[in-house]
mmCIF file of C-alpha atoms in Angstrom:
data_model
loop_
_atom_site.group_PDB
_atom_site.id
_atom_site.type_symbol
_atom_site.label_atom_id
_atom_site.label_comp_id
_atom_site.label_asym_id
_atom_site.label_seq_id
_atom_site.Cartn_x
_atom_site.Cartn_y
_atom_site.Cartn_z
ATOM 1 C CA LEU A 45 13.680 11.277 8.911
ATOM 2 C CA ALA A 46 16.390 12.014 11.642
ATOM 3 C CA GLY A 47 19.429 9.845 10.898
ATOM 4 C CA GLY A 48 22.603 11.383 8.967
ATOM 5 C CA GLU A 49 20.817 10.218 5.044
ATOM 6 C CA ASP A 50 22.500 10.930 1.755
ATOM 7 C CA PHE A 51 19.901 11.415 -0.682
ATOM 8 C CA THR A 52 20.538 12.918 -3.961
ATOM 9 C CA GLU A 53 19.304 13.376 -7.812
ATOM 10 C CA ASP A 54 21.158 14.537 -10.431
ATOM 11 C CA TYR A 55 19.677 14.684 -13.683
ATOM 12 C CA TYR A 56 21.124 13.880 -17.222
ATOM 13 C CA SER A 57 20.350 13.778 -20.763
ATOM 14 C CA TYR A 58 19.898 11.034 -22.652
ATOM 15 C CA THR A 59 22.219 10.328 -26.123
ATOM 16 C CA GLY A 60 21.251 6.312 -26.155
ATOM 17 C CA ARG A 61 22.695 3.434 -24.963
ATOM 18 C CA ASP A 62 26.071 1.569 -24.844
ATOM 19 C CA ALA A 63 26.000 -1.215 -28.046
ATOM 20 C CA THR A 64 27.351 -3.492 -25.947
ATOM 21 C CA THR A 65 26.154 -3.175 -23.212
ATOM 22 C CA LEU A 66 22.578 -1.287 -23.380
ATOM 23 C CA VAL A 67 23.453 0.796 -20.207
ATOM 24 C CA PRO A 68 22.638 4.740 -20.974
ATOM 25 C CA VAL A 69 25.038 7.066 -21.927
ATOM 26 C CA LEU A 70 24.610 10.078 -20.172
ATOM 27 C CA GLY A 71 24.771 13.859 -21.659
ATOM 28 C CA THR A 72 24.847 17.156 -19.922
ATOM 29 C CA GLN A 73 24.319 17.524 -16.969
ATOM 30 C CA LEU A 74 20.651 19.379 -16.262
ATOM 31 C CA ALA A 75 20.196 19.814 -12.853
ATOM 32 C CA SER A 76 21.145 18.174 -9.399
ATOM 33 C CA TYR A 77 19.408 18.592 -6.003
ATOM 34 C CA VAL A 78 21.005 17.447 -2.677
ATOM 35 C CA LEU A 79 17.291 16.750 -0.768
ATOM 36 C CA SER A 80 19.520 14.858 2.611
ATOM 37 C CA ASP A 81 23.368 16.461 3.027
ATOM 38 C CA GLY A 82 23.962 13.344 5.469
ATOM 39 C CA VAL A 83 24.335 15.986 9.079
ATOM 40 C CA ILE A 84 22.619 14.508 11.972
ATOM 41 C CA PRO A 85 19.087 17.085 12.832
ATOM 42 C CA ASP A 86 18.355 17.818 16.586
ATOM 43 C CA ALA A 87 14.764 15.854 16.232
ATOM 44 C CA ALA A 88 13.051 18.257 17.766
ATOM 45 C CA THR A 89 12.884 20.369 14.506
ATOM 46 C CA LEU A 90 11.457 16.833 12.729
ATOM 47 C CA VAL A 91 9.283 15.529 14.863
ATOM 48 C CA SER A 92 5.841 17.671 16.058
ATOM 49 C CA GLY A 93 6.349 16.883 20.248
ATOM 50 C CA ASN A 94 2.609 16.043 20.060
ATOM 51 C CA LEU A 95 2.977 13.039 18.159
ATOM 52 C CA ASP A 96 0.877 10.557 18.791
ATOM 53 C CA PRO A 97 1.972 6.098 17.973
ATOM 54 C CA GLN A 98 -0.117 4.732 15.303
ATOM 55 C CA TYR A 99 -2.907 2.909 15.975
ATOM 56 C CA GLN A 100 -6.253 1.304 15.667
ATOM 57 C CA ASP A 101 -9.077 -0.149 16.831
ATOM 58 C CA GLU A 102 -10.965 -3.803 15.884
ATOM 59 C CA TYR A 103 -14.165 -5.011 17.148
ATOM 60 C CA ILE A 104 -14.280 -8.974 15.918
ATOM 61 C CA VAL A 105 -17.903 -10.415 16.206
ATOM 62 C CA GLY A 106 -19.108 -13.693 15.274
ATOM 63 C CA TYR A 107 -21.073 -16.684 15.803
ATOM 64 C CA GLU A 108 -20.129 -20.777 15.735
ATOM 65 C CA LYS A 109 -22.800 -23.866 14.759
ATOM 66 C CA ARG A 110 -22.031 -27.363 14.926
ATOM 67 C CA LEU A 111 -23.773 -30.017 14.334
ATOM 68 C CA ASP A 112 -23.422 -33.594 15.462
ATOM 69 C CA SER A 113 -22.979 -34.954 11.512
ATOM 70 C CA GLY A 114 -19.447 -33.204 11.514
ATOM 71 C CA TRP A 115 -21.038 -29.956 10.149
ATOM 72 C CA LYS A 116 -19.628 -26.822 11.690
ATOM 73 C CA PHE A 117 -20.971 -23.443 10.263
ATOM 74 C CA GLY A 118 -19.890 -19.921 11.231
ATOM 75 C CA VAL A 119 -20.611 -15.872 10.514
ATOM 76 C CA ASP A 120 -18.313 -13.166 11.882
ATOM 77 C CA PHE A 121 -18.495 -9.504 11.470
ATOM 78 C CA THR A 122 -14.565 -7.436 11.889
ATOM 79 C CA TYR A 123 -14.534 -3.831 12.371
ATOM 80 C CA ARG A 124 -11.629 -2.100 12.041
ATOM 81 C CA ASN A 125 -10.733 2.173 12.022
ATOM 82 C CA LEU A 126 -8.064 3.927 11.688
ATOM 83 C CA LYS A 127 -7.152 6.319 15.511
ATOM 84 C CA ALA A 128 -3.658 7.493 14.373
ATOM 85 C CA VAL A 129 -1.096 7.439 11.783
ATOM 86 C CA MET A 130 2.480 9.253 11.632
ATOM 87 C CA GLU A 131 3.481 9.919 8.377
ATOM 88 C CA ASP A 132 6.399 12.435 6.509
ATOM 89 C CA ALA A 133 4.808 15.793 5.714
ATOM 90 C CA ASP A 134 6.774 18.682 3.954
ATOM 91 C CA ILE A 135 5.998 21.502 5.926
ATOM 92 C CA ASP A 136 7.252 24.378 3.490
ATOM 93 C CA TYR A 137 4.012 24.006 1.100
ATOM 94 C CA THR A 138 1.445 24.524 3.520
ATOM 95 C CA GLY A 139 0.288 27.258 5.531
ATOM 96 C CA ALA A 140 2.674 27.119 8.830
ATOM 97 C CA CYS A 141 5.131 30.114 7.752
ATOM 98 C CA ASP A 142 1.717 32.220 6.447
ATOM 99 C CA TYR A 143 0.346 31.756 10.098
ATOM 100 C CA LEU A 144 4.123 32.367 11.987
ATOM 101 C CA LEU A 145 3.883 35.277 10.613
ATOM 102 C CA ALA A 146 0.491 36.880 10.724
ATOM 103 C CA GLU A 147 0.815 36.292 14.216
ATOM 104 C CA GLY A 148 3.894 37.519 14.574
ATOM 105 C CA THR A 149 5.958 35.023 16.363
ATOM 106 C CA ILE A 150 8.457 34.267 13.558
ATOM 107 C CA SER A 151 10.086 38.103 11.540
ATOM 108 C CA THR A 152 11.092 35.540 8.393
ATOM 109 C CA CYS A 153 10.878 32.878 7.331
ATOM 110 C CA GLY A 154 13.041 29.359 6.928
ATOM 111 C CA SER A 155 12.622 25.776 5.882
ATOM 112 C CA PHE A 156 11.022 23.247 8.481
ATOM 113 C CA GLY A 157 12.542 19.842 9.651
ATOM 114 C CA GLY A 158 14.748 17.657 7.442
ATOM 115 C CA SER A 159 13.949 19.708 3.693
ATOM 116 C CA GLY A 160 10.722 20.866 4.316
ATOM 117 C CA TYR A 161 9.862 16.868 6.313
ATOM 118 C CA VAL A 162 8.734 17.031 9.109
ATOM 119 C CA LEU A 163 6.224 13.803 11.522
ATOM 120 C CA ILE A 164 3.333 13.762 12.063
ATOM 121 C CA ASN A 165 0.127 13.575 12.254
ATOM 122 C CA PRO A 166 -1.840 14.004 10.110
ATOM 123 C CA GLY A 167 -5.465 16.468 10.854
ATOM 124 C CA LYS A 168 -3.580 17.205 14.459
ATOM 125 C CA ASP A 169 -1.317 20.470 15.575
ATOM 126 C CA LEU A 170 2.543 21.079 14.720
ATOM 127 C CA VAL A 171 4.606 21.382 17.249
ATOM 128 C CA VAL A 172 7.761 22.146 16.116
ATOM 129 C CA LYS A 173 11.996 23.208 17.145
ATOM 130 C CA LEU A 174 12.717 25.774 14.447
ATOM 131 C CA GLY A 175 16.005 24.623 12.622
ATOM 132 C CA ASP A 176 18.808 27.416 11.006
ATOM 133 C CA SER A 177 17.230 28.808 8.619
ATOM 134 C CA PHE A 178 15.158 30.521 10.231
ATOM 135 C CA GLY A 179 18.055 33.236 11.509
ATOM 136 C CA ALA A 180 17.075 35.311 15.102
ATOM 137 C CA ASP A 181 14.398 32.460 15.463
ATOM 138 C CA ALA A 182 16.195 29.246 15.100
ATOM 139 C CA GLY A 183 15.888 27.560 18.053
ATOM 140 C CA LYS A 184 11.880 28.547 19.294
ATOM 141 C CA THR A 185 9.837 25.660 19.518
ATOM 142 C CA VAL A 186 6.266 26.774 17.984
ATOM 143 C CA THR A 187 2.555 25.704 17.796
ATOM 144 C CA VAL A 188 0.018 25.360 14.184
ATOM 145 C CA PRO A 189 -3.045 24.845 13.959
ATOM 146 C CA ALA A 190 -4.489 21.696 12.287
ATOM 147 C CA ASP A 191 -6.527 24.201 9.794
ATOM 148 C CA ALA A 192 -2.718 26.116 9.078
ATOM 149 C CA LEU A 193 -1.271 23.128 8.057
ATOM 150 C CA GLY A 194 -4.762 21.900 5.821
ATOM 151 C CA PHE A 195 -4.126 17.825 5.688
ATOM 152 C CA PRO A 196 -6.975 16.124 6.407
ATOM 153 C CA GLN A 197 -7.012 13.671 8.705
ATOM 154 C CA ALA A 198 -5.649 10.167 8.299
ATOM 155 C CA LYS A 199 -8.364 7.761 8.161
ATOM 156 C CA ARG A 200 -8.957 3.492 7.211
ATOM 157 C CA ARG A 201 -11.780 2.319 7.753
ATOM 158 C CA TYR A 202 -12.656 -1.975 7.006
ATOM 159 C CA GLN A 203 -15.621 -3.437 7.789
ATOM 160 C CA ALA A 204 -16.322 -7.323 6.452
ATOM 161 C CA VAL A 205 -18.827 -9.810 6.973
ATOM 162 C CA THR A 206 -17.491 -13.245 6.467
ATOM 163 C CA PHE A 207 -19.607 -16.263 6.476
ATOM 164 C CA ASN A 208 -17.552 -20.223 6.946
ATOM 165 C CA PHE A 209 -18.079 -23.654 7.673
ATOM 166 C CA GLU A 210 -16.010 -26.186 7.464
ATOM 167 C CA ARG A 211 -16.696 -30.651 7.033
ATOM 168 C CA LEU A 212 -14.933 -32.117 9.371
ATOM 169 C CA TRP A 213 -12.368 -34.531 8.560
ATOM 170 C CA ASP A 214 -13.760 -38.439 8.954
ATOM 171 C CA GLY A 215 -10.924 -40.605 7.423
ATOM 172 C CA LYS A 216 -12.210 -40.228 4.373
ATOM 173 C CA TRP A 217 -12.800 -36.971 2.946
ATOM 174 C CA TYR A 218 -12.681 -33.330 3.813
ATOM 175 C CA ALA A 219 -14.184 -29.933 3.061
ATOM 176 C CA GLY A 220 -14.736 -26.108 3.897
ATOM 177 C CA GLY A 221 -15.275 -22.630 2.280
ATOM 178 C CA SER A 222 -14.998 -19.268 3.197
ATOM 179 C CA LEU A 223 -17.092 -16.179 1.962
ATOM 180 C CA THR A 224 -16.048 -12.864 2.814
ATOM 181 C CA MET A 225 -18.057 -8.907 1.595
ATOM 182 C CA SER A 226 -16.011 -6.327 3.025
ATOM 183 C CA ARG A 227 -15.324 -2.512 1.872
ATOM 184 C CA SER A 228 -11.693 -1.032 3.167
ATOM 185 C CA VAL A 229 -12.299 2.441 2.213
ATOM 186 C CA GLY A 230 -9.836 5.287 3.208
ATOM 187 C CA ASN A 231 -7.822 8.342 2.702
ATOM 188 C CA ILE A 232 -3.803 6.676 3.426
ATOM 189 C CA GLU A 233 -3.232 2.327 3.157
ATOM 190 C CA GLY A 234 -0.996 2.318 6.483
ATOM 191 C CA GLY A 235 2.487 2.207 7.060
ATOM 192 C CA VAL A 236 3.561 1.257 3.043
ATOM 193 C CA LYS A 237 0.967 2.845 0.075
ATOM 194 C CA SER A 238 0.354 0.314 -2.866
ATOM 195 C CA ASP A 239 -0.196 2.509 -5.853
ATOM 196 C CA ASN A 240 3.511 3.317 -5.924
ATOM 197 C CA GLY A 241 5.310 0.296 -4.248
ATOM 198 C CA GLN A 242 6.608 2.259 -1.716
ATOM 199 C CA ASP A 243 7.742 0.231 0.908
ATOM 200 C CA ASP A 244 9.410 2.467 3.481
ATOM 201 C CA THR A 245 6.998 2.186 5.964
ATOM 202 C CA GLY A 246 5.413 5.884 7.699
ATOM 203 C CA LEU A 247 7.784 8.066 5.171
ATOM 204 C CA THR A 248 5.555 7.521 2.138
ATOM 205 C CA GLN A 249 3.997 10.211 -0.474
ATOM 206 C CA ASP A 250 0.758 10.151 1.307
ATOM 207 C CA PHE A 251 0.413 13.209 3.417
ATOM 208 C CA ASP A 252 3.903 14.778 1.896
ATOM 209 C CA GLU A 253 1.427 18.047 0.747
ATOM 210 C CA PRO A 254 -1.634 18.813 0.927
ATOM 211 C CA GLY A 255 -2.642 19.501 -2.682
ATOM 212 C CA TRP A 256 -1.470 15.672 -2.906
ATOM 213 C CA THR A 257 -4.854 14.406 -0.278
ATOM 214 C CA ASP A 258 -6.856 15.915 -2.668
ATOM 215 C CA GLY A 259 -8.859 13.095 -3.817
ATOM 216 C CA SER A 260 -7.747 10.506 -1.736
ATOM 217 C CA TYR A 261 -10.445 9.660 -0.310
ATOM 218 C CA GLY A 262 -11.517 5.942 -1.727
ATOM 219 C CA LEU A 263 -11.639 2.132 -2.088
ATOM 220 C CA LEU A 264 -8.229 1.647 -0.813
ATOM 221 C CA PRO A 265 -5.754 -0.669 -3.249
ATOM 222 C CA ASN A 266 -6.526 -3.563 -0.636
ATOM 223 C CA HIS A 267 -10.454 -4.218 -1.239
ATOM 224 C CA HIS A 268 -11.668 -6.838 -2.682
ATOM 225 C CA GLY A 269 -15.514 -6.483 -2.406
ATOM 226 C CA TYR A 270 -15.942 -10.312 -2.556
ATOM 227 C CA ASN A 271 -13.256 -13.084 -2.323
ATOM 228 C CA LEU A 272 -14.891 -16.855 -1.673
ATOM 229 C CA LYS A 273 -12.428 -19.713 -1.169
ATOM 230 C CA LEU A 274 -13.241 -23.558 -1.404
ATOM 231 C CA TYR A 275 -10.569 -26.297 -0.575
ATOM 232 C CA GLY A 276 -10.834 -29.693 0.163
ATOM 233 C CA SER A 277 -9.735 -33.272 0.091
ATOM 234 C CA TYR A 278 -10.798 -36.512 -0.041
ATOM 235 C CA GLN A 279 -9.281 -39.699 0.519
ATOM 236 C CA PHE A 280 -9.813 -42.517 -2.357
ATOM 237 C CA ASN A 281 -7.775 -44.937 -0.589
ATOM 238 C CA GLU A 282 -5.379 -45.996 2.281
ATOM 239 C CA LYS A 283 -2.406 -44.654 0.311
ATOM 240 C CA LEU A 284 -3.472 -42.342 -2.557
ATOM 241 C CA ARG A 285 -4.636 -38.672 -1.501
ATOM 242 C CA GLY A 286 -6.659 -35.549 -3.232
ATOM 243 C CA GLY A 287 -7.140 -31.963 -2.098
ATOM 244 C CA PHE A 288 -8.139 -28.922 -3.894
ATOM 245 C CA ASN A 289 -7.900 -24.995 -3.015
ATOM 246 C CA ALA A 290 -10.506 -22.626 -5.406
ATOM 247 C CA ASN A 291 -10.527 -18.319 -4.488
ATOM 248 C CA ILE A 292 -12.208 -15.950 -6.780
ATOM 249 C CA LEU A 293 -11.163 -12.806 -5.951
ATOM 250 C CA SER A 294 -13.840 -9.501 -7.497
ATOM 251 C CA PRO A 295 -11.656 -6.447 -8.591
ATOM 252 C CA ARG A 296 -9.631 -4.310 -7.186
ATOM 253 C CA LYS A 297 -10.312 -0.283 -7.843
ATOM 254 C CA TYR A 298 -8.125 2.724 -9.259
ATOM 255 C CA GLY A 299 -8.045 6.170 -9.780
ATOM 256 C CA CYS A 300 -5.809 7.743 -11.949
ATOM 257 C CA ILE A 301 -2.554 9.455 -10.437
ATOM 258 C CA GLY A 302 -0.911 12.163 -11.650
ATOM 259 C CA ALA A 303 0.879 16.056 -11.017
ATOM 260 C CA TYR A 304 -0.642 18.330 -9.294
ATOM 261 C CA PRO A 305 -2.688 21.474 -11.666
ATOM 262 C CA LEU A 306 -3.464 24.645 -9.641
ATOM 263 C CA GLY A 307 -0.276 26.721 -8.848
ATOM 264 C CA ASP A 308 -1.839 27.451 -5.495
ATOM 265 C CA GLY A 309 1.491 26.177 -3.888
ATOM 266 C CA ARG A 310 -0.241 23.390 -1.791
ATOM 267 C CA ALA A 311 1.721 20.841 -3.465
ATOM 268 C CA SER A 312 4.861 20.354 -5.952
ATOM 269 C CA PRO A 313 3.865 19.776 -10.087
ATOM 270 C CA ALA A 314 6.555 17.826 -10.431
ATOM 271 C CA THR A 315 6.126 14.909 -8.888
ATOM 272 C CA ILE A 316 3.477 12.577 -10.407
ATOM 273 C CA THR A 317 1.482 11.519 -7.287
ATOM 274 C CA ALA A 318 -1.215 14.244 -7.253
ATOM 275 C CA TRP A 319 -4.931 13.090 -7.735
ATOM 276 C CA TYR A 320 -5.557 14.359 -10.858
ATOM 277 C CA CYS A 321 -5.144 13.753 -14.543
ATOM 278 C CA ASN A 322 -5.631 15.821 -17.064
ATOM 279 C CA GLY A 323 -6.470 19.335 -15.128
ATOM 280 C CA GLU A 324 -8.872 17.185 -12.692
ATOM 281 C CA LEU A 325 -10.080 15.568 -9.816
ATOM 282 C CA THR A 326 -9.786 12.146 -10.588
ATOM 283 C CA PRO A 327 -10.382 10.432 -6.635
ATOM 284 C CA ARG A 328 -8.521 7.378 -5.155
ATOM 285 C CA GLY A 329 -10.244 4.299 -6.551
ATOM 286 C CA LYS A 330 -13.204 5.721 -9.229
ATOM 287 C CA SER A 331 -11.423 5.267 -12.881
ATOM 288 C CA PHE A 332 -11.764 1.566 -13.462
ATOM 289 C CA SER A 333 -11.585 -1.735 -12.042
ATOM 290 C CA GLY A 334 -8.463 -4.288 -12.171
ATOM 291 C CA ASP A 335 -9.398 -8.145 -12.920
ATOM 292 C CA TRP A 336 -11.623 -10.705 -11.606
ATOM 293 C CA ILE A 337 -8.995 -13.815 -10.166
ATOM 294 C CA ASN A 338 -9.602 -17.105 -10.178
ATOM 295 C CA LYS A 339 -7.624 -19.762 -9.032
ATOM 296 C CA LEU A 340 -8.039 -23.577 -8.692
ATOM 297 C CA ASP A 341 -5.503 -25.173 -7.502
ATOM 298 C CA LEU A 342 -5.056 -29.299 -7.357
ATOM 299 C CA ASN A 343 -2.771 -31.844 -5.729
ATOM 300 C CA LEU A 344 -2.111 -35.693 -4.669
ATOM 301 C CA THR A 345 -0.628 -37.345 -2.582
ATOM 302 C CA TYR A 346 0.383 -41.008 -2.926
ATOM 303 C CA GLU A 347 1.482 -43.091 0.193
ATOM 304 C CA GLN A 348 4.096 -46.292 -0.148
ATOM 305 C CA PRO A 349 5.378 -48.031 3.227
ATOM 306 C CA ILE A 350 8.320 -49.522 2.971
ATOM 307 C CA PRO A 351 10.158 -51.272 5.541
ATOM 308 C CA VAL A 352 12.240 -48.845 6.329
ATOM 309 C CA GLY A 353 9.995 -45.978 6.334
ATOM 310 C CA THR A 354 7.679 -44.121 4.040
ATOM 311 C CA ILE A 355 7.605 -43.441 0.509
ATOM 312 C CA LYS A 356 5.930 -40.243 -0.410
ATOM 313 C CA VAL A 357 4.854 -39.255 -4.205
ATOM 314 C CA THR A 358 3.181 -35.470 -5.121
ATOM 315 C CA ALA A 359 1.812 -34.119 -7.299
ATOM 316 C CA ASP A 360 0.667 -30.752 -7.618
ATOM 317 C CA VAL A 361 -1.345 -28.117 -10.656
ATOM 318 C CA PHE A 362 -1.471 -25.061 -9.690
ATOM 319 C CA ASN A 363 -3.921 -22.934 -12.363
ATOM 320 C CA VAL A 364 -5.313 -25.302 -13.301
ATOM 321 C CA PHE A 365 -7.411 -23.494 -15.896
ATOM 322 C CA ASN A 366 -4.680 -21.650 -17.293
ATOM 323 C CA ALA A 367 -6.452 -17.834 -15.806
ATOM 324 C CA GLN A 368 -4.723 -15.082 -16.852
ATOM 325 C CA GLY A 369 -6.499 -11.715 -14.726
ATOM 326 C CA ALA A 370 -4.081 -8.930 -14.592
ATOM 327 C CA GLU A 371 -2.962 -8.163 -10.650
ATOM 328 C CA GLN A 372 -2.167 -5.315 -10.831
ATOM 329 C CA TYR A 373 -2.688 -2.405 -12.806
ATOM 330 C CA ASP A 374 -0.154 1.278 -14.257
ATOM 331 C CA GLU A 375 -2.781 3.660 -12.298
ATOM 332 C CA VAL A 376 0.021 6.738 -13.455
ATOM 333 C CA GLY A 377 -2.432 8.567 -16.058
ATOM 334 C CA MET A 378 0.109 11.624 -16.764
ATOM 335 C CA THR A 379 4.333 12.133 -16.409
ATOM 336 C CA SER A 380 3.549 15.376 -16.289
ATOM 337 C CA VAL A 381 0.539 18.394 -15.759
ATOM 338 C CA THR A 382 0.272 18.095 -19.527
ATOM 339 C CA THR A 383 1.140 14.641 -20.633
ATOM 340 C CA SER A 384 -0.395 12.092 -20.346
ATOM 341 C CA SER A 385 0.924 8.372 -20.164
ATOM 342 C CA SER A 386 0.969 5.919 -22.701
ATOM 343 C CA ASN A 387 0.561 3.530 -19.763
ATOM 344 C CA TYR A 388 -2.281 4.184 -17.895
ATOM 345 C CA GLY A 389 -4.427 1.705 -17.385
ATOM 346 C CA GLN A 390 -1.933 -1.425 -19.042
ATOM 347 C CA PRO A 391 -1.821 -5.361 -16.493
ATOM 348 C CA LEU A 392 1.853 -4.829 -15.333
ATOM 349 C CA TYR A 393 1.463 -8.072 -13.526
ATOM 350 C CA TYR A 394 -0.314 -10.950 -14.266
ATOM 351 C CA GLN A 395 -1.557 -13.818 -11.877
ATOM 352 C CA ASN A 396 0.750 -17.172 -12.442
ATOM 353 C CA PRO A 397 0.144 -19.864 -15.155
ATOM 354 C CA ARG A 398 -0.186 -22.903 -15.490
ATOM 355 C CA TYR A 399 2.554 -25.585 -13.254
ATOM 356 C CA VAL A 400 3.258 -28.561 -12.188
ATOM 357 C CA ARG A 401 5.053 -29.489 -9.396
ATOM 358 C CA ILE A 402 6.466 -33.074 -8.560
ATOM 359 C CA GLY A 403 8.032 -34.277 -5.327
ATOM 360 C CA LEU A 404 9.570 -36.948 -3.764
ATOM 361 C CA LYS A 405 9.316 -37.305 0.130
ATOM 362 C CA TYR A 406 11.183 -40.361 1.826
ATOM 363 C CA GLU A 407 10.248 -40.397 5.500
ATOM 364 C CA PHE A 408 11.971 -42.654 8.598
#
């Protein structure tokens, strides 16, 4: 955010594709935007002066019982609560300027930070130095209360109960497994954003503009109410050993992402990242559910001692029943305020199909 980044966007009319390379042929240039001109700005204009580091509280309580028969059983409870998060926010879309003008702190309004963006703790006051666009008021350090900014506090809470068991290896067989029942809810996933695939930590579209936070509180992309795992191995004889690994994962919940339709200045209608579709609020995780993801893997290992070392032949069968659950669906329901997306609700990624892997290893 505080570096000398060059960031421009150019828009052209589409006239077709090259017959040989299939590369799009660009027509007339429609628009050009400079989002960052490469000049290194004063960090005090880009980062709120009262910024706290990102952190969460975590509590884990568990109990485990080991039996003389070789079995082990346990249960644990996990609680995580996000306390602070750092996110870039476009202050130009907030009520900051109106507040400062009403207070008499500034005489004219300008653009905050880098093209409006300042690194903040959502839900806290903003303390920032004004840049050159504020004219005679440039260089002033101002405070804007959280209420005037209009961002909610960042929230993320994870609660889970896990029941687990294990039958210790006795030279013949081993087994184990767990069942996790959990709930992950909030208005921010974390430093990244699975909804749109953003992996630029702390610079996602979350909290960019106040209107985009409407409906953002709900079941997060990493929420899966149930997660069952079973695994084990069996020694058939001194040379042949087999094993399995099974997993059943309950569906992810989806909302509907579209353009901000209200026209009240709290968000741009041009970027498709608001929890609105067809003019209606469509909260995170409330529109439809994905697929159950079921998977069973099997493996065999054959060991043959030789005069110098051991030869191992392995065979792994992944996704034995060739389950074809969709691991992710398209959550974007609108391409503009008034235009629906035909891809909404369509699968983006499926489970890997059944496949076999054969291995040969020589140990000496």
